[in-house]
Short mmCIF file of C-alpha atoms and ligand atoms in Angstrom, two decimals:
data_model
loop_
_atom_site.label_atom_id
_atom_site.label_comp_id
_atom_site.label_asym_id
_atom_site.label_seq_id
_atom_site.Cartn_x
_atom_site.Cartn_y
_atom_site.Cartn_z
CA MET A 29 -18.66 8.09 -18.24
CA LYS A 30 -16.59 4.96 -17.79
CA VAL A 31 -16.40 4.32 -14.05
CA GLY A 32 -15.36 1.36 -11.95
CA LEU A 33 -13.27 -0.43 -9.37
CA VAL A 34 -10.11 -2.40 -10.07
CA ALA A 35 -8.64 -4.51 -7.24
CA VAL A 36 -4.85 -4.65 -7.12
CA ALA A 37 -3.76 -8.15 -6.12
CA GLY A 38 -0.41 -9.87 -5.70
CA ARG A 39 2.18 -11.23 -3.31
CA PRO A 40 3.66 -8.86 -0.71
CA ASN A 41 6.34 -6.47 -2.00
CA VAL A 42 5.73 -6.87 -5.76
CA GLY A 43 5.03 -3.12 -6.07
CA LYS A 44 1.23 -2.88 -5.84
CA SER A 45 1.23 0.39 -3.91
CA THR A 46 3.97 1.95 -6.05
CA LEU A 47 1.86 1.04 -9.07
CA VAL A 48 -1.30 2.59 -7.57
CA ASN A 49 0.68 5.79 -6.99
CA ALA A 50 1.99 5.72 -10.57
CA LEU A 51 -1.46 5.08 -12.07
CA THR A 52 -3.09 7.88 -10.07
CA GLY A 53 -0.10 10.24 -10.36
CA GLU A 54 -0.29 10.94 -6.64
CA LYS A 55 1.08 9.53 -3.42
CA ILE A 56 -1.95 7.56 -2.25
CA ALA A 57 -0.25 4.64 -0.47
CA ILE A 58 3.04 4.40 1.39
CA THR A 59 5.69 2.02 0.06
CA SER A 60 8.80 0.33 1.43
CA THR A 61 11.21 -2.55 0.86
CA VAL A 62 9.62 -4.39 3.80
CA PRO A 63 6.89 -6.92 2.88
CA ASN A 64 3.47 -6.24 4.46
CA THR A 65 3.72 -2.47 4.20
CA THR A 66 0.06 -2.11 3.21
CA ARG A 67 -2.20 -3.25 6.04
CA ARG A 68 -5.58 -1.89 4.96
CA ARG A 69 -7.65 -1.54 1.82
CA ILE A 70 -7.01 1.87 0.26
CA PHE A 71 -8.82 3.49 -2.66
CA GLY A 72 -6.79 5.54 -5.12
CA VAL A 73 -8.77 7.50 -7.70
CA ALA A 74 -7.58 8.53 -11.18
CA ASN A 75 -9.79 10.87 -13.20
CA GLY A 76 -10.01 11.63 -16.91
CA ASP A 77 -12.41 13.77 -18.92
CA ASP A 78 -14.88 10.94 -19.36
CA TRP A 79 -13.68 8.24 -16.96
CA GLN A 80 -12.94 7.56 -13.31
CA LEU A 81 -10.72 4.63 -12.39
CA VAL A 82 -10.84 3.60 -8.71
CA LEU A 83 -7.89 1.37 -7.79
CA VAL A 84 -8.26 -0.76 -4.69
CA ASP A 85 -4.80 -1.17 -3.15
CA LEU A 86 -4.59 -4.23 -0.91
CA PRO A 87 -2.24 -6.02 1.45
CA GLY A 88 -0.30 -8.83 -0.21
CA PHE A 89 -1.68 -12.38 -0.23
CA GLN A 90 -0.08 -14.31 2.63
CA ARG A 91 -0.46 -17.07 5.18
CA PRO A 92 -1.61 -15.41 8.42
CA MET A 93 0.86 -15.48 11.34
CA ASP A 94 -1.03 -13.46 13.95
CA ALA A 95 -4.26 -11.48 14.38
CA LEU A 96 -2.92 -8.58 12.28
CA THR A 97 -1.95 -10.69 9.26
CA ALA A 98 -5.16 -12.70 9.63
CA ARG A 99 -7.17 -9.49 9.39
CA MET A 100 -5.08 -8.33 6.45
CA GLN A 101 -5.85 -11.55 4.59
CA GLU A 102 -9.55 -11.19 5.49
CA THR A 103 -9.40 -7.70 3.96
CA VAL A 104 -7.92 -9.15 0.78
CA ASP A 105 -10.47 -11.97 0.61
CA GLY A 106 -13.36 -9.56 1.12
CA SER A 107 -12.24 -7.03 -1.47
CA PHE A 108 -13.02 -8.86 -4.69
CA GLU A 109 -16.78 -8.50 -4.55
CA ASP A 110 -18.17 -5.78 -6.76
CA VAL A 111 -14.93 -5.06 -8.59
CA ASP A 112 -15.05 -4.62 -12.35
CA ALA A 113 -11.59 -6.03 -12.99
CA VAL A 114 -8.47 -7.22 -11.21
CA LEU A 115 -4.94 -5.99 -11.76
CA LEU A 116 -2.65 -8.92 -10.93
CA VAL A 117 0.81 -7.58 -10.12
CA LEU A 118 3.96 -9.70 -10.46
CA SER A 119 7.60 -8.83 -9.90
CA ALA A 120 9.79 -9.49 -12.93
CA ARG A 121 12.85 -9.36 -10.66
CA ASP A 122 11.78 -12.44 -8.72
CA ARG A 123 10.92 -15.99 -9.65
CA ILE A 124 7.24 -16.22 -10.57
CA GLY A 125 6.33 -19.18 -8.41
CA ALA A 126 3.93 -20.86 -6.02
CA GLY A 127 2.87 -17.63 -4.25
CA ASP A 128 1.95 -15.96 -7.54
CA LYS A 129 0.13 -19.09 -8.73
CA PHE A 130 -1.90 -19.09 -5.53
CA VAL A 131 -2.98 -15.47 -6.13
CA ALA A 132 -3.64 -16.23 -9.80
CA ARG A 133 -5.92 -19.19 -9.03
CA ARG A 134 -8.04 -16.92 -6.87
CA VAL A 135 -8.29 -13.94 -9.20
CA PHE A 136 -8.88 -15.97 -12.37
CA SER A 137 -11.82 -17.69 -10.69
CA LEU A 138 -13.66 -14.40 -9.99
CA GLY A 139 -15.33 -14.06 -13.37
CA VAL A 140 -14.06 -10.53 -14.07
CA PRO A 141 -11.32 -9.55 -16.53
CA VAL A 142 -7.77 -9.89 -15.20
CA VAL A 143 -5.01 -7.60 -16.41
CA ILE A 144 -1.48 -8.69 -15.51
CA ALA A 145 1.20 -6.11 -14.73
CA LEU A 146 4.68 -7.58 -14.88
CA ASN A 147 6.35 -4.93 -12.72
CA LYS A 148 9.97 -3.95 -11.99
CA ILE A 149 11.23 -4.37 -15.55
CA ASP A 150 13.61 -1.41 -15.14
CA ARG A 151 17.25 -2.48 -15.38
CA LEU A 152 16.26 -5.95 -16.60
CA LYS A 153 17.62 -7.35 -19.87
CA HIS A 154 15.11 -7.71 -22.73
CA GLY A 155 15.57 -11.46 -22.84
CA HIS A 156 14.83 -11.79 -19.16
CA VAL A 157 11.66 -9.69 -19.47
CA ALA A 158 10.56 -11.82 -22.42
CA SER A 159 11.02 -15.09 -20.52
CA GLN A 160 9.21 -13.71 -17.46
CA MET A 161 6.34 -12.63 -19.73
CA LYS A 162 6.06 -16.22 -20.94
CA VAL A 163 5.80 -17.50 -17.38
CA ALA A 164 3.29 -14.78 -16.50
CA ALA A 165 1.15 -15.57 -19.54
CA ALA A 166 0.76 -19.17 -18.37
CA LEU A 167 -0.93 -18.09 -15.12
CA GLY A 168 -4.41 -17.84 -16.59
CA ASP A 169 -6.72 -16.47 -19.25
CA PHE A 170 -5.78 -12.79 -18.95
CA HIS A 171 -7.27 -9.82 -20.77
CA ALA A 172 -3.91 -8.11 -21.26
CA LEU A 173 -0.34 -8.42 -20.04
CA HIS A 174 1.72 -5.26 -19.53
CA PRO A 175 5.43 -5.16 -18.74
CA VAL A 176 5.82 -2.02 -16.59
CA SER A 177 8.02 -0.23 -14.14
CA ALA A 178 6.02 1.51 -11.45
CA LYS A 179 9.21 3.03 -10.11
CA VAL A 180 10.40 4.79 -13.26
CA ARG A 181 6.83 5.00 -14.65
CA ASP A 182 7.38 2.98 -17.79
CA GLY A 183 4.32 1.52 -19.53
CA ILE A 184 1.94 3.17 -17.06
CA ASP A 185 -0.18 5.17 -19.53
CA GLU A 186 -0.79 2.10 -21.67
CA LEU A 187 -1.77 0.06 -18.62
CA ARG A 188 -4.13 2.79 -17.36
CA GLY A 189 -5.72 3.05 -20.80
CA ASP A 190 -6.39 -0.67 -20.87
CA LEU A 191 -7.93 -0.66 -17.39
CA VAL A 192 -10.19 2.30 -18.24
CA HIS A 193 -11.29 0.49 -21.39
CA LEU A 194 -12.64 -2.38 -19.22
CA LEU A 195 -14.83 -0.16 -17.01
CA PRO A 196 -18.61 -0.07 -17.38
CA GLU A 197 -20.63 3.11 -17.95
CA GLY A 198 -21.71 4.87 -14.77
CA GLU A 199 -21.74 7.89 -12.51
CA PRO A 200 -18.53 8.96 -10.70
CA LEU A 201 -18.02 7.24 -7.33
CA PHE A 202 -15.86 10.03 -5.89
CA PRO A 203 -15.94 13.80 -6.34
CA ARG A 204 -13.14 14.85 -8.71
CA GLU A 205 -11.02 16.52 -6.05
CA GLN A 206 -11.05 13.45 -3.77
CA THR A 207 -8.23 11.07 -4.69
CA THR A 208 -8.49 8.62 -1.78
CA ASP A 209 -10.91 7.39 0.87
CA GLN A 210 -8.35 7.76 3.69
CA THR A 211 -8.95 10.45 6.30
CA LEU A 212 -6.35 13.17 6.84
CA ASP A 213 -5.34 11.59 10.17
CA GLU A 214 -4.88 8.21 8.50
CA ARG A 215 -2.71 9.71 5.75
CA ILE A 216 -0.57 11.55 8.30
CA ALA A 217 -0.10 8.39 10.38
CA GLU A 218 0.87 6.45 7.25
CA VAL A 219 3.50 9.01 6.21
CA ILE A 220 5.07 8.80 9.67
CA ARG A 221 4.97 5.00 9.55
CA GLU A 222 6.64 5.04 6.13
CA LYS A 223 9.59 7.07 7.38
CA ALA A 224 9.92 4.77 10.40
CA LEU A 225 9.83 1.71 8.09
CA HIS A 226 12.62 3.20 5.96
CA LEU A 227 14.86 3.73 8.98
CA THR A 228 14.40 0.41 10.82
CA LYS A 229 14.95 -3.26 10.05
CA ASP A 230 14.35 -6.87 11.11
CA GLU A 231 11.31 -7.20 13.36
CA VAL A 232 10.88 -3.47 14.13
CA PRO A 233 9.00 -2.46 10.93
CA HIS A 234 6.44 -5.19 11.54
CA ALA A 235 6.01 -4.29 15.20
CA LEU A 236 5.31 -0.61 14.72
CA THR A 237 2.13 1.28 14.08
CA VAL A 238 1.27 4.98 14.22
CA GLU A 239 -1.78 6.71 15.58
CA VAL A 240 -2.56 10.45 15.39
CA GLN A 241 -3.65 11.54 18.86
CA GLU A 242 -4.37 15.23 18.46
CA ARG A 243 -4.34 17.66 15.60
CA ASP A 244 -5.12 21.32 15.07
CA GLU A 245 -4.05 23.76 12.32
CA ARG A 246 -0.54 24.11 13.66
CA SER A 247 0.33 20.90 15.44
CA VAL A 248 0.10 17.15 15.13
CA ARG A 249 0.75 14.81 18.03
CA ALA A 250 1.15 11.15 17.11
CA PHE A 251 2.00 7.96 18.98
CA VAL A 252 4.47 5.57 17.44
CA LEU A 253 3.54 2.26 19.02
CA VAL A 254 5.87 -0.72 19.31
CA GLU A 255 5.61 -4.01 21.17
CA THR A 256 8.72 -4.12 23.39
CA GLU A 257 11.05 -1.86 25.38
CA SER A 258 13.99 -2.81 23.15
CA GLN A 259 12.02 -1.77 20.03
CA LYS A 260 11.21 1.48 21.80
CA GLY A 261 14.92 2.01 22.44
CA ILE A 262 15.66 1.55 18.73
CA LEU A 263 12.94 3.97 17.65
CA VAL A 264 13.92 6.65 20.14
CA GLY A 265 17.61 6.24 19.26
CA LYS A 266 20.64 7.79 20.91
CA ARG A 267 19.41 10.89 22.75
CA GLY A 268 16.28 10.81 20.59
CA ALA A 269 18.19 10.93 17.29
CA MET A 270 16.08 8.27 15.54
CA ILE A 271 12.65 9.63 16.35
CA ARG A 272 13.89 13.13 15.46
CA GLU A 273 15.03 11.85 12.06
CA ILE A 274 11.64 10.20 11.48
CA GLY A 275 9.99 13.52 12.29
CA THR A 276 12.34 15.48 10.03
CA ARG A 277 11.59 13.18 7.09
CA ALA A 278 7.83 13.08 7.70
CA ARG A 279 7.26 16.79 8.30
CA PRO A 280 7.40 18.07 4.69
CA GLU A 281 4.83 15.51 3.57
CA VAL A 282 2.63 16.07 6.61
CA GLU A 283 2.75 19.82 5.93
CA ALA A 284 1.78 19.24 2.31
CA LEU A 285 -1.20 17.17 3.45
CA VAL A 286 -2.29 19.67 6.09
CA GLY A 287 -1.58 22.67 3.86
CA GLY A 288 0.72 24.67 6.12
CA LYS A 289 3.51 24.62 8.68
CA VAL A 290 2.98 22.21 11.55
CA PHE A 291 4.73 21.26 14.74
CA LEU A 292 5.04 17.48 14.64
CA GLU A 293 5.32 15.79 18.01
CA LEU A 294 6.11 12.06 17.95
CA VAL A 295 5.84 10.00 21.13
CA VAL A 296 7.16 6.42 21.17
CA LYS A 297 5.09 4.07 23.33
CA VAL A 298 5.13 0.39 24.13
CA ARG A 299 1.89 -1.48 23.61
CA PRO A 300 2.70 -5.15 24.24
CA ARG A 301 1.36 -7.64 21.70
CA TRP A 302 -0.83 -5.12 19.87
CA ARG A 303 -0.60 -7.26 16.71
CA ARG A 304 -2.21 -10.19 18.51
CA ASP A 305 -5.08 -8.31 20.09
CA ARG A 306 -8.18 -8.06 17.90
CA GLN A 307 -9.65 -5.28 20.05
CA THR A 308 -6.57 -3.07 19.70
CA LEU A 309 -6.52 -3.75 15.97
CA GLU A 310 -10.16 -2.75 15.73
CA ARG A 311 -9.47 0.51 17.57
CA LEU A 312 -6.49 1.24 15.31
CA GLY A 313 -8.73 0.68 12.29
CA LEU A 314 -6.69 -2.32 11.16
N1 GTP B 2 13.17 -1.58 -9.30
C1 GTP B 2 11.87 -1.42 -9.05
N2 GTP B 2 11.42 -1.43 -7.78
C2 GTP B 2 10.10 -1.26 -7.57
C3 GTP B 2 9.18 -1.05 -8.62
N3 GTP B 2 7.94 -0.93 -8.10
C4 GTP B 2 8.08 -1.04 -6.75
N4 GTP B 2 9.39 -1.23 -6.43
C5 GTP B 2 9.96 -1.37 -5.09
O1 GTP B 2 9.47 -2.56 -4.50
C6 GTP B 2 9.30 -2.37 -3.09
C7 GTP B 2 7.88 -2.71 -2.69
O2 GTP B 2 7.00 -1.77 -3.25
P1 GTP B 2 5.51 -1.59 -2.69
O3 GTP B 2 4.79 -0.72 -3.66
O4 GTP B 2 5.55 -1.16 -1.26
O5 GTP B 2 5.00 -3.10 -2.79
P2 GTP B 2 3.58 -3.70 -2.36
O6 GTP B 2 3.28 -4.78 -3.33
O7 GTP B 2 2.57 -2.63 -2.20
O8 GTP B 2 3.97 -4.35 -0.96
P3 GTP B 2 2.98 -4.74 0.28
O9 GTP B 2 2.12 -3.55 0.58
O10 GTP B 2 3.95 -5.00 1.38
O11 GTP B 2 2.24 -5.96 -0.15
C8 GTP B 2 9.67 -0.91 -2.81
O12 GTP B 2 11.01 -0.86 -2.37
C9 GTP B 2 9.52 -0.26 -4.17
O13 GTP B 2 10.35 0.88 -4.35
C10 GTP B 2 9.69 -1.02 -9.96
O14 GTP B 2 8.99 -0.84 -10.95
N5 GTP B 2 11.05 -1.22 -10.10
MG1 MG B 3 1.48 -2.05 -0.59
#
């Protein structure tokens, strides 16, 4: 079988996680319009008859601002060992600039094949895609360059085929039915965080994290942690309207993960400066 690991690298918000979901055909990683959505390394596994492609979704490359973003960048830096190829993701809707060049310098120096995905080509004019492809092609000595849309799933099969082609022969790394390395509690917490990200703005998305406290077959109790009382006020909302809405949006996906009806209890708590405290980050698995 062809089996191997492909790291997914790029600036924040270019669509790395959306692309991992498109390539695996499953919701592996949460996505949002807010940069720095992905905070940990996540494996997403795609299987064929005679191949297994393990995508390594990563936080975006960035300059660290606090303990959390420093750890995220450490995760990125430590994730390129033992990969068989790198998928460098760019956004065709934005200027391909210094941030992308910084990522490119790193990934082209690894000594493994680099495949470039020029993402978000949906609704872009042909001429614009063509000129962005030219800029992308100048980033380094790539194996292949694919214009794609992770969102509307355009060009995904061709990209997957090319990545599989690069993998070495080997034994499967994951059993066929396992599509990610995340635990059930981690996946539940991420789904709740995604809904909270979609409903909040400014500093709030960056200041929140979710932790599953207790779970049995019929109920899930999770803490939604924020850093200040005013953020807590926003997340609770008028008479609890906001946190109820987060629960309403999360429940169907949580139930699909758990495999049955669940009572979802969300408790908003203040944990001052959790992003700056290495010990708290460690405990949260970040
Ligand atoms: N129009 C368009 N939007 C896309 C496409 N792919 C992703 N997006 C959007 O871009 C935003 C960021 O997507 P993510 O997949 O979360 O990006 P990411 O690179 O994983 O971001 P971080 O985890 O924060 O580094 C979301 O709003 C996506 O819906 C695409 O092909 N077309
Ligand atoms: Mg992501």
